[in-house]
CSV table of C-alpha atoms in Angstrom, one decimal:
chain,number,residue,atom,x,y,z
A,185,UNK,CA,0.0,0.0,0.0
A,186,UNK,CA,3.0,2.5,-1.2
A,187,UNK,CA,3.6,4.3,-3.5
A,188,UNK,CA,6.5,6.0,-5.6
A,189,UNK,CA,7.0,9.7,-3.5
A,190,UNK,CA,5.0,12.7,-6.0
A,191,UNK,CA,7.6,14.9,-4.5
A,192,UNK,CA,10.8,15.7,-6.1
A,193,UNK,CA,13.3,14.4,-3.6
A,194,UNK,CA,13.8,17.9,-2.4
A,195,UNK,CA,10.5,19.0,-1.0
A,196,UNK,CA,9.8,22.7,-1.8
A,197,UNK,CA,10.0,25.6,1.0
A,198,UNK,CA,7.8,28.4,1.7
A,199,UNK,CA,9.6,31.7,0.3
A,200,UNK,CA,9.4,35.3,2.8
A,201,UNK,CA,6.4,36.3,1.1
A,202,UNK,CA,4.9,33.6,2.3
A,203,UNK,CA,6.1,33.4,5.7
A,204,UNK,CA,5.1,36.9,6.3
A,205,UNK,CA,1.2,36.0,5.0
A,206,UNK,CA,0.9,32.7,7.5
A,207,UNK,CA,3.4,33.4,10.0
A,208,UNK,CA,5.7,36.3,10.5
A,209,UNK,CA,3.6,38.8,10.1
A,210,UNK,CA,-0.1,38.0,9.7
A,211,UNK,CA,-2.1,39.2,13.0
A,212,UNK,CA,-5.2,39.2,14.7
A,213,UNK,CA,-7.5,41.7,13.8
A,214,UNK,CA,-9.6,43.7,15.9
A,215,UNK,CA,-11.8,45.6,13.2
A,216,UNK,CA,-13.1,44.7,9.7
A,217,UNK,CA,-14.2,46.9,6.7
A,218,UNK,CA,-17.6,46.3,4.9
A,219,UNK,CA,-16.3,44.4,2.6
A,220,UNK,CA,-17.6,41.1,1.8
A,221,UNK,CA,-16.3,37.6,2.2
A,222,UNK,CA,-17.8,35.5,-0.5
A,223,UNK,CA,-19.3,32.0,-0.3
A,224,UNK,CA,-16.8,30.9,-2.9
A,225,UNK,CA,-13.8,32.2,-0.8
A,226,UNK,CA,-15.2,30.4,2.5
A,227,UNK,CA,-15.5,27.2,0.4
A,228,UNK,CA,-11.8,27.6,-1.2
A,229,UNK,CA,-10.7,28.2,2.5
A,230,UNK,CA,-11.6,25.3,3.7
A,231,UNK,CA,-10.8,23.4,0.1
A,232,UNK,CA,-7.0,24.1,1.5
A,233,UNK,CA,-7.4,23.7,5.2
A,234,UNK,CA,-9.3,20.2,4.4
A,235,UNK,CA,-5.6,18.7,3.9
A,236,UNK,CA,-3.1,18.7,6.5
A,237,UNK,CA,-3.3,15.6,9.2
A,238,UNK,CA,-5.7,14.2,11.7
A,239,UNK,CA,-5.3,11.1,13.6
A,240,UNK,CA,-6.4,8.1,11.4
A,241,UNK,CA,-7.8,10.8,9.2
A,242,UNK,CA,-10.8,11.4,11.5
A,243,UNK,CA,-11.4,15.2,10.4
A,244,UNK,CA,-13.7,15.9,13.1
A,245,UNK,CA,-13.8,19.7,12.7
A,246,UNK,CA,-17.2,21.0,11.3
A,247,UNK,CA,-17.9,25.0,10.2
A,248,UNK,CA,-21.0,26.8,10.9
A,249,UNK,CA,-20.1,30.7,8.8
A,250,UNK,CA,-22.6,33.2,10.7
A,251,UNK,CA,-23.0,35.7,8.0
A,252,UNK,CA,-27.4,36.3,8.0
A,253,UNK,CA,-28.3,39.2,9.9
A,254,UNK,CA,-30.3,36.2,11.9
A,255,UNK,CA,-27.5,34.4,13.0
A,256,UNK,CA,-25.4,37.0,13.9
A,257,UNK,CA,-28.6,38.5,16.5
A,258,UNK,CA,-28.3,34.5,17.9
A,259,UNK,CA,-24.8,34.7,18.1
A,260,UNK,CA,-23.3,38.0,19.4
A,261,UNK,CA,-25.2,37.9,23.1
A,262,UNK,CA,-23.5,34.9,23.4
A,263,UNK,CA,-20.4,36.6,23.2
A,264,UNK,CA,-18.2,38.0,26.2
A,265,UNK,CA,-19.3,41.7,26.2
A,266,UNK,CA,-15.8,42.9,24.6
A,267,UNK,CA,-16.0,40.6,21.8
A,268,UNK,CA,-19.2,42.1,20.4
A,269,UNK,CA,-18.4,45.2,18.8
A,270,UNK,CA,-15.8,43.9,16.9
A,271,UNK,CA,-18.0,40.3,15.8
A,272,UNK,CA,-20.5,42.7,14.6
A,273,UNK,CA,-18.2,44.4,12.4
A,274,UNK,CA,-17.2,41.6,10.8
A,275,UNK,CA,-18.7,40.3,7.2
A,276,UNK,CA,-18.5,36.5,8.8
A,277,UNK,CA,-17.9,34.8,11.8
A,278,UNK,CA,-17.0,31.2,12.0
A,279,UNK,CA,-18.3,28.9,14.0
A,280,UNK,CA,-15.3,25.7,14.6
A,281,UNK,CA,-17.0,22.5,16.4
A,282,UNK,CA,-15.9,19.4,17.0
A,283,UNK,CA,-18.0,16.0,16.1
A,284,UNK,CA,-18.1,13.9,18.4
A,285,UNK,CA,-19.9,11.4,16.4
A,286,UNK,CA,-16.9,11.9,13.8
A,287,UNK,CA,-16.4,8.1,13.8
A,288,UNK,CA,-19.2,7.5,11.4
A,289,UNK,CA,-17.6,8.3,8.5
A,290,UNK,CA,-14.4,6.2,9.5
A,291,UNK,CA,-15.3,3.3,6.8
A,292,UNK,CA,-14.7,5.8,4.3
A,293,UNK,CA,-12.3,8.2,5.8
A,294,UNK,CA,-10.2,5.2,7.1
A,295,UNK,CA,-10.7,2.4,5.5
A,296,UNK,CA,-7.6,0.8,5.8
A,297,UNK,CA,-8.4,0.0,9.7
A,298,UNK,CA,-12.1,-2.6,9.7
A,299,UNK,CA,-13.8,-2.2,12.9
A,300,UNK,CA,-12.7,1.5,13.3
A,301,UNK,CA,-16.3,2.8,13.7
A,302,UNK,CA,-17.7,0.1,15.8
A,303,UNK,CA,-14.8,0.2,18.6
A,304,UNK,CA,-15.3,3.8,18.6
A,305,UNK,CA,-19.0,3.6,18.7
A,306,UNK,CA,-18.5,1.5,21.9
A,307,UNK,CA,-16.6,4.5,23.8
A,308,UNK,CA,-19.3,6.8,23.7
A,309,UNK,CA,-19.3,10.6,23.2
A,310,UNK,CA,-17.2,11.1,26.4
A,311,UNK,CA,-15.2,8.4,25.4
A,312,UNK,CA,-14.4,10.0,22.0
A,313,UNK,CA,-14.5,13.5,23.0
A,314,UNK,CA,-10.8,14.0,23.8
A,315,UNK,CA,-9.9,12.4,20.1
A,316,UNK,CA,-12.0,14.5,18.5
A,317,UNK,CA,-11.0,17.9,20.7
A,318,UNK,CA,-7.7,17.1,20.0
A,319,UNK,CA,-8.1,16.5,15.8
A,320,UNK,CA,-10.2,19.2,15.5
A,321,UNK,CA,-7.8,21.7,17.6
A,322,UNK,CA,-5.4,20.8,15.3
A,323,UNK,CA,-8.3,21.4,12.4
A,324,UNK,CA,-8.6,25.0,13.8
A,325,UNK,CA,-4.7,25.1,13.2
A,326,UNK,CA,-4.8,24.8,9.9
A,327,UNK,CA,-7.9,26.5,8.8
A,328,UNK,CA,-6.4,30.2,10.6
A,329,UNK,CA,-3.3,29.7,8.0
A,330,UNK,CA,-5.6,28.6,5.3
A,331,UNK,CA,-8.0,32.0,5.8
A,332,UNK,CA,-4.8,34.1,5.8
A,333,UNK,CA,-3.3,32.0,2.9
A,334,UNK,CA,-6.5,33.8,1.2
A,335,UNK,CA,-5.8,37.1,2.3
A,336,UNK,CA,-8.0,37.6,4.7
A,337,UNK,CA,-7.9,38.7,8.6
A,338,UNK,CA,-8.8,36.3,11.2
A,339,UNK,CA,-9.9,37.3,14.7
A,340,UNK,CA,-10.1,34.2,16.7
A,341,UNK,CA,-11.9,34.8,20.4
A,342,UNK,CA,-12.2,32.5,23.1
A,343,UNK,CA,-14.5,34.6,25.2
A,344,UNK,CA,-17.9,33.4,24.7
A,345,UNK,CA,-20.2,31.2,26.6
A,346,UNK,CA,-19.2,27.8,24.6
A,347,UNK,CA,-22.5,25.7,26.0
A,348,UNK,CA,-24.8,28.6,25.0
A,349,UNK,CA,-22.9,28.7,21.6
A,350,UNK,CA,-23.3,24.9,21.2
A,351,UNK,CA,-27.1,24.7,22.0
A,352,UNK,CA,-28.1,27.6,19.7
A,353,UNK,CA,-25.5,26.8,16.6
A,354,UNK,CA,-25.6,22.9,17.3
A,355,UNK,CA,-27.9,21.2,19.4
A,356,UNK,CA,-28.2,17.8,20.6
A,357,UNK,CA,-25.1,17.1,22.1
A,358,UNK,CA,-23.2,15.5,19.1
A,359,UNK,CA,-21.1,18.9,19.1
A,360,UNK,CA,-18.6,21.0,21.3
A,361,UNK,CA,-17.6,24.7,20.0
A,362,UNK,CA,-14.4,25.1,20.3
A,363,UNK,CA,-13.5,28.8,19.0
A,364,UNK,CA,-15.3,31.7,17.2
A,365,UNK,CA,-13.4,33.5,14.8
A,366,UNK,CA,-14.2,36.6,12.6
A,367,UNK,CA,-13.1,36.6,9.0
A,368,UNK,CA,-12.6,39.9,6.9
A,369,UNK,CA,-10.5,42.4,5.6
A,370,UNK,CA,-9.0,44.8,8.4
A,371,UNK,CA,-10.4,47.6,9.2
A,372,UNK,CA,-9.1,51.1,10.7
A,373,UNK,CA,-6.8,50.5,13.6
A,374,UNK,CA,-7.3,46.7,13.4
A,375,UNK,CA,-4.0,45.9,15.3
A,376,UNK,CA,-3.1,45.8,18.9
A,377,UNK,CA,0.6,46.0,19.3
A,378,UNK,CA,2.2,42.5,19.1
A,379,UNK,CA,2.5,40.3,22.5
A,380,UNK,CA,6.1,38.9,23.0
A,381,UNK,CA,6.6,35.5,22.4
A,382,UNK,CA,8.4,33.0,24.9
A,383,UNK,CA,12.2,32.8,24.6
A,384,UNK,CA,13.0,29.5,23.0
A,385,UNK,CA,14.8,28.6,25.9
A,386,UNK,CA,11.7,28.3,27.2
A,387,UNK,CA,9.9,25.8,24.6
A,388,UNK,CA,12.8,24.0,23.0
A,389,UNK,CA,14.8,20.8,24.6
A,390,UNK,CA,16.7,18.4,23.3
A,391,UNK,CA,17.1,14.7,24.3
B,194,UNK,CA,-3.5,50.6,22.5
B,195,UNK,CA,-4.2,50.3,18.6
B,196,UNK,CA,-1.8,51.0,16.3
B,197,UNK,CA,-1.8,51.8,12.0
B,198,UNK,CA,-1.9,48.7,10.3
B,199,UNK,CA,1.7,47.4,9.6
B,200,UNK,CA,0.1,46.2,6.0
B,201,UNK,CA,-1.2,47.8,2.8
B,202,UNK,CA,-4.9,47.4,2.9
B,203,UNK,CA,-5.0,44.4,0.6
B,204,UNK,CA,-3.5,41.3,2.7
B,205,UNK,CA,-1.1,39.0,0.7
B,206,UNK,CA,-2.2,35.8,-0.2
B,207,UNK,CA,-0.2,32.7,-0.7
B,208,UNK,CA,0.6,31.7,-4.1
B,209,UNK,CA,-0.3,28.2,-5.3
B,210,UNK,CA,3.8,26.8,-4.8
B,211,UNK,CA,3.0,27.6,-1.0
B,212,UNK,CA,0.1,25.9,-0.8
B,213,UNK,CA,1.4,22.7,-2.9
B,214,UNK,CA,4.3,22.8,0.0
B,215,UNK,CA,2.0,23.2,3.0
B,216,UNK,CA,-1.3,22.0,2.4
B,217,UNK,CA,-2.0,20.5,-1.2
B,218,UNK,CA,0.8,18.2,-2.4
B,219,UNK,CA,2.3,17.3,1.2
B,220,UNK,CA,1.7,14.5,2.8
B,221,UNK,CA,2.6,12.3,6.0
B,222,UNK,CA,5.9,10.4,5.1
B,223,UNK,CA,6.4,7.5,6.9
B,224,UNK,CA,10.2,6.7,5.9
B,225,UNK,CA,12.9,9.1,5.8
B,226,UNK,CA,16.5,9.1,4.3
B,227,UNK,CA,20.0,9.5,6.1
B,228,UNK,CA,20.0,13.1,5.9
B,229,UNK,CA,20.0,14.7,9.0
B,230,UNK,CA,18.2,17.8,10.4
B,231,UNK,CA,20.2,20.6,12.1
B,232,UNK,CA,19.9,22.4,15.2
B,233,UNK,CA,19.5,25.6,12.8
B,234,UNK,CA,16.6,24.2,11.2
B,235,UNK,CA,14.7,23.0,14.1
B,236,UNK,CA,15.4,26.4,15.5
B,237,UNK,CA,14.1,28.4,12.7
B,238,UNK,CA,11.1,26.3,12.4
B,239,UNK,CA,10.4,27.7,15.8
B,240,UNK,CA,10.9,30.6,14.7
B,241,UNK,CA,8.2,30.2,12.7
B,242,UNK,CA,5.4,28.4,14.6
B,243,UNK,CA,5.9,30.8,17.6
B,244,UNK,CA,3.8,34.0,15.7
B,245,UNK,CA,0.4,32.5,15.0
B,246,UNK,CA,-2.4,33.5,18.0
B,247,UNK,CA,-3.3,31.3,21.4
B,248,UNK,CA,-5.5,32.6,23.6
B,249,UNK,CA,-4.5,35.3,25.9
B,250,UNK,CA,-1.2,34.4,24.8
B,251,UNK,CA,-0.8,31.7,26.4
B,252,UNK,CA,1.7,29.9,23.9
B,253,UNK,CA,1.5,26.5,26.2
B,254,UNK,CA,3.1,24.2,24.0
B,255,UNK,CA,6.7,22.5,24.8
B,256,UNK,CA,9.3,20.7,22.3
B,257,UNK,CA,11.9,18.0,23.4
B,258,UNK,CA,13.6,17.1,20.0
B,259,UNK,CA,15.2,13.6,20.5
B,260,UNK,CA,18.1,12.9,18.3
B,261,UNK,CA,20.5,11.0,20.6
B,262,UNK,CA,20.8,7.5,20.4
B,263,UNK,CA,19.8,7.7,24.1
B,264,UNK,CA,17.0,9.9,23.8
B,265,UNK,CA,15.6,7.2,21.1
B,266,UNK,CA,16.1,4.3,23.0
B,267,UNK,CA,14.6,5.7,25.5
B,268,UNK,CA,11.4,6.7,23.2
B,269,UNK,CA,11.1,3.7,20.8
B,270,UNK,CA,9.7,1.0,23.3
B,271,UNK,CA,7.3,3.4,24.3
B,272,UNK,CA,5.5,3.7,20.5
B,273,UNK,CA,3.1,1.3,19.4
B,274,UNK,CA,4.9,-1.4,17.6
B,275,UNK,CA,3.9,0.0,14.3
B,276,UNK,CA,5.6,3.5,14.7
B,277,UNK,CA,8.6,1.6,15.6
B,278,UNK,CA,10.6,1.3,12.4
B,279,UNK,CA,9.2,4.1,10.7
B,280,UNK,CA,10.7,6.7,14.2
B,281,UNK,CA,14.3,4.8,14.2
B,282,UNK,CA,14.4,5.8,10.6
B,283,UNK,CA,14.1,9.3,11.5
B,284,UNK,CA,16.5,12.1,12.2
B,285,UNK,CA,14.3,13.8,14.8
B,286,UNK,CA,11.2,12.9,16.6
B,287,UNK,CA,9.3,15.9,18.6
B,288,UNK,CA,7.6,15.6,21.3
B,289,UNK,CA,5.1,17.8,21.8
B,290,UNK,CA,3.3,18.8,24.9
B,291,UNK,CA,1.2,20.9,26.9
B,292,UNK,CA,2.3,23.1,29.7
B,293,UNK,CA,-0.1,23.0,32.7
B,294,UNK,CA,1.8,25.9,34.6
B,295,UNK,CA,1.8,28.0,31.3
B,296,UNK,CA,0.3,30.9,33.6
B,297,UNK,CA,3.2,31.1,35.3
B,298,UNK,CA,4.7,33.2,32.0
B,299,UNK,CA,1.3,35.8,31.8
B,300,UNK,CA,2.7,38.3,33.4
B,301,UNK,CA,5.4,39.1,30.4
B,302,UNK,CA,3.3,37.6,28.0
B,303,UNK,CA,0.5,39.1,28.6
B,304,UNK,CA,0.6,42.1,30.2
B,305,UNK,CA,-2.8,44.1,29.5
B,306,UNK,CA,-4.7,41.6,32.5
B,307,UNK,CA,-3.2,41.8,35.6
B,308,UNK,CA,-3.7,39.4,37.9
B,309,UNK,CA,-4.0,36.4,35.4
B,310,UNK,CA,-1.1,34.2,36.5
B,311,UNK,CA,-2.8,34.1,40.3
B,312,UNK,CA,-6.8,33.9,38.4
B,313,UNK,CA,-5.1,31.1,36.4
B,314,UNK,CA,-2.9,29.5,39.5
B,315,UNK,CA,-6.2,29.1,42.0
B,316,UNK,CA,-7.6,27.1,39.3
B,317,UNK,CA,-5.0,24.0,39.6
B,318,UNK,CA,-3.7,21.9,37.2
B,319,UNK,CA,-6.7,20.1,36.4
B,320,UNK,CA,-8.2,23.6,35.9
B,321,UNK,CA,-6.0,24.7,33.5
B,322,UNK,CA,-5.7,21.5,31.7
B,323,UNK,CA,-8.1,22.3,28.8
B,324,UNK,CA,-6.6,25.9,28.1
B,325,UNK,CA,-3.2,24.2,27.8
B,326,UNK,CA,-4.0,21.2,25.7
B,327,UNK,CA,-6.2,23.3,23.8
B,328,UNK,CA,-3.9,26.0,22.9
B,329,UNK,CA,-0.6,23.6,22.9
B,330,UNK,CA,-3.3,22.0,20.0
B,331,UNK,CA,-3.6,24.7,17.9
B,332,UNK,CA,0.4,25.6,17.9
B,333,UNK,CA,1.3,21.7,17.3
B,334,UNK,CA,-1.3,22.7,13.4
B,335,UNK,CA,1.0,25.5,13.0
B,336,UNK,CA,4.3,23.7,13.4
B,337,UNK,CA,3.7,20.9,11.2
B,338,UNK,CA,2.8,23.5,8.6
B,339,UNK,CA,6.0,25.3,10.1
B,340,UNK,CA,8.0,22.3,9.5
B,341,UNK,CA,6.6,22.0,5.7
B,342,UNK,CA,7.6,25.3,5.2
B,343,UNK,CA,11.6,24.6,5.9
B,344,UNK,CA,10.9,21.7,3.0
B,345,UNK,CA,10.9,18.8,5.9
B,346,UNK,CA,8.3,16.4,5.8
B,347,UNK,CA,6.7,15.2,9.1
B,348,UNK,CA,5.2,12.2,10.0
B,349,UNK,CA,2.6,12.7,13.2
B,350,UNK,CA,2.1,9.9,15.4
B,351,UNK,CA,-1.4,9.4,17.7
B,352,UNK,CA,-0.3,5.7,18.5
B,353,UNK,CA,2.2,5.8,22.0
B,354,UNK,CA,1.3,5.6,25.5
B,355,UNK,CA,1.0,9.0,26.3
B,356,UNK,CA,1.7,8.8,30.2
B,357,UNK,CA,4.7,6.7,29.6
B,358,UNK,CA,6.3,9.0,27.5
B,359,UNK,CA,5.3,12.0,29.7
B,360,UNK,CA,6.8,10.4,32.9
B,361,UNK,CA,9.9,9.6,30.7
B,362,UNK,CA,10.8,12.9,29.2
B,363,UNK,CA,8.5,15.5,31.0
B,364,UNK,CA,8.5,14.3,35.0
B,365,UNK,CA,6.6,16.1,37.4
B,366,UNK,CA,3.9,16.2,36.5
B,367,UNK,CA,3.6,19.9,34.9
B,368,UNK,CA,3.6,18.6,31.6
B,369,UNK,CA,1.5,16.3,29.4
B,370,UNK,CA,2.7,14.8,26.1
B,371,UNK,CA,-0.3,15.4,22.9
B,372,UNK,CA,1.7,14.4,19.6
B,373,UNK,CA,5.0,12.6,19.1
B,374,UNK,CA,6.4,13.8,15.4
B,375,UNK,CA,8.8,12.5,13.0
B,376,UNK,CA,10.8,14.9,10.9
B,377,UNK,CA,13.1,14.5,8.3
B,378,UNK,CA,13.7,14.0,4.2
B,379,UNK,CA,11.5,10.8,3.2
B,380,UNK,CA,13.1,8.2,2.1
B,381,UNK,CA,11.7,5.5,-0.7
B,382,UNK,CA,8.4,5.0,-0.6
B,383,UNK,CA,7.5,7.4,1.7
B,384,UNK,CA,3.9,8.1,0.9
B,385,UNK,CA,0.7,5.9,1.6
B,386,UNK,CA,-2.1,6.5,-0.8
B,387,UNK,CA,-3.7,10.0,0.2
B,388,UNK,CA,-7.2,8.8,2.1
B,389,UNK,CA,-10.6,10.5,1.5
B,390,UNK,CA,-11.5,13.8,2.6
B,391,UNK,CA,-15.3,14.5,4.0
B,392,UNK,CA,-17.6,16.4,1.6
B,393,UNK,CA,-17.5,20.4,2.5
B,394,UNK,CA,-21.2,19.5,2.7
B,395,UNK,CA,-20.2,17.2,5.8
B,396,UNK,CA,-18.3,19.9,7.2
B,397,UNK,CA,-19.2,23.6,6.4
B,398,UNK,CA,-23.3,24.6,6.8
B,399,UNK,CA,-23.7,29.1,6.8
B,400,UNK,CA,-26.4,30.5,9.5
């Protein structure tokens, strides 16, 4: 079940340019403009961020886009107070969840290991919910790089009330909101000034 | 405590050799050559992962890079027997974790809320635990993508024991192990056949 590496045997690196979009200098933005984020944008965001790795490939991360005039009156007095102004500036506000029934699809997301769904199915929600946290954390990972890899601002928040969020956005309990993030072009005075990082000393061992 | 945006009002976007190298073409190896990774690299893929947002700041996750012979014999009996082969074949393996004392750096790192490190310490280790795993999550998506964009190619591993490797290379207690990593050049045969994706109609729904 191999096969010959698509890759040239040097893999290719990410040039300044884009380092500064993803990394370097991309930041969190505070306010948007009016300008719109179109559906075909959301769905090439997520065409990119759909790629990078989950454990046994069980993509448990799901998207709700609060964009309606609707939704957003649902969502924003479920927001911490400070967070409001700024979500209702914003053309779109994503909604990141994990599944915790994500195990369903594993006879065709994984089907390489029989059985997968059924011992999962035998843990139970709280049983799963740690994998599918986890997976869909690192989902959330990728889909911030992927919205800046399309020029946009991201604004992720983790001040709101998470089980309020979950029971108005996704009820029943197969779900767990994880994050809220705005999505949009910057606005006037979108930046705070940039937080120091920790000295790599302080991350970085070696054994 | 805003300042002028550091960009022009049009954000880059990341051309399409970026997202062949990040997202797109790469893929988990699971063989790698000879070729060895340097302290510089490793370094500057930090460099890297360190800019993208956690909440408050918090920046939990920690890095133990084993390269010794030492440091691998210590790690390999402690993989499921699969990951075996595939990690002695590497140059480097991270280990990535989540610091439950993260608070203890708030006060430098992030200064505008006063009185988070003691908020933070009255809640415990077991209180903090999701903020740290959570967080640690999200900065364990960026540095994969990090470590694509320095032309490695990783190889993430779910299948260890998780509190044996904790208690072997972060004792204490203060520390819990998410992700053990595999980086390197692959070798032959690196690539399994790319698995299924979900339908964006699985994934994405707009409120």
């Amino acid at each position: 079940m191999t096969v010959t590496t698509p890759f040239p045997a040097r893999l290719p690196v990410l040039d300044d340019t884009g380092r500064a979009a993803l990394f370097t200098e991309a930041r969190t933005a505070n306010t948007f403009t009016g300008e719109p984020v179109t559906d075909e944008q959301l769905r090439s965001i997520w065409e990119l961020a759909q790629w990078p790795p989950t454990a046994a490939n069980t993509q448990p991360l799901r998207v709700t886009f609060v964009r309606s005039e609707q939704g957003r009156e649902r969502l924003l007095p479920l927001l911490a107070e400070g967070n409001r102004a700024k979500t209702a500036s914003a053309p779109v506000t994503a909604l990141l969840a994990a599944d915790l029934d994500f195990h369903e699809h594993s006879p065709v997301t994984f089907p390489v290991k029989p059985g997968m769904r059924e011992g999962l199915a035998a843990q139970g929600r709280d049983g799963r919910a740690d994998m599918a946290r986890f997976n869909a954390s690192l989902q959330i990972g990728y889909l911030l790089l992927a919205a800046r890899a399309h020029g946009l601002a991201t604004g992720p928040m983790a001040g709101f009330d998470a089980d309020a969020v979950t029971a108005e956005f996704f009820p029943g309990g197969q779900h767990r909101v994880l994050l809220v993030v705005n999505l949009g072009h910057p606005g006037d005075d979108a930046w705070h000034p940039r937080l120091p990082r920790l000295a790599a000393e302080d991350v970085l061992s070696f054994a």
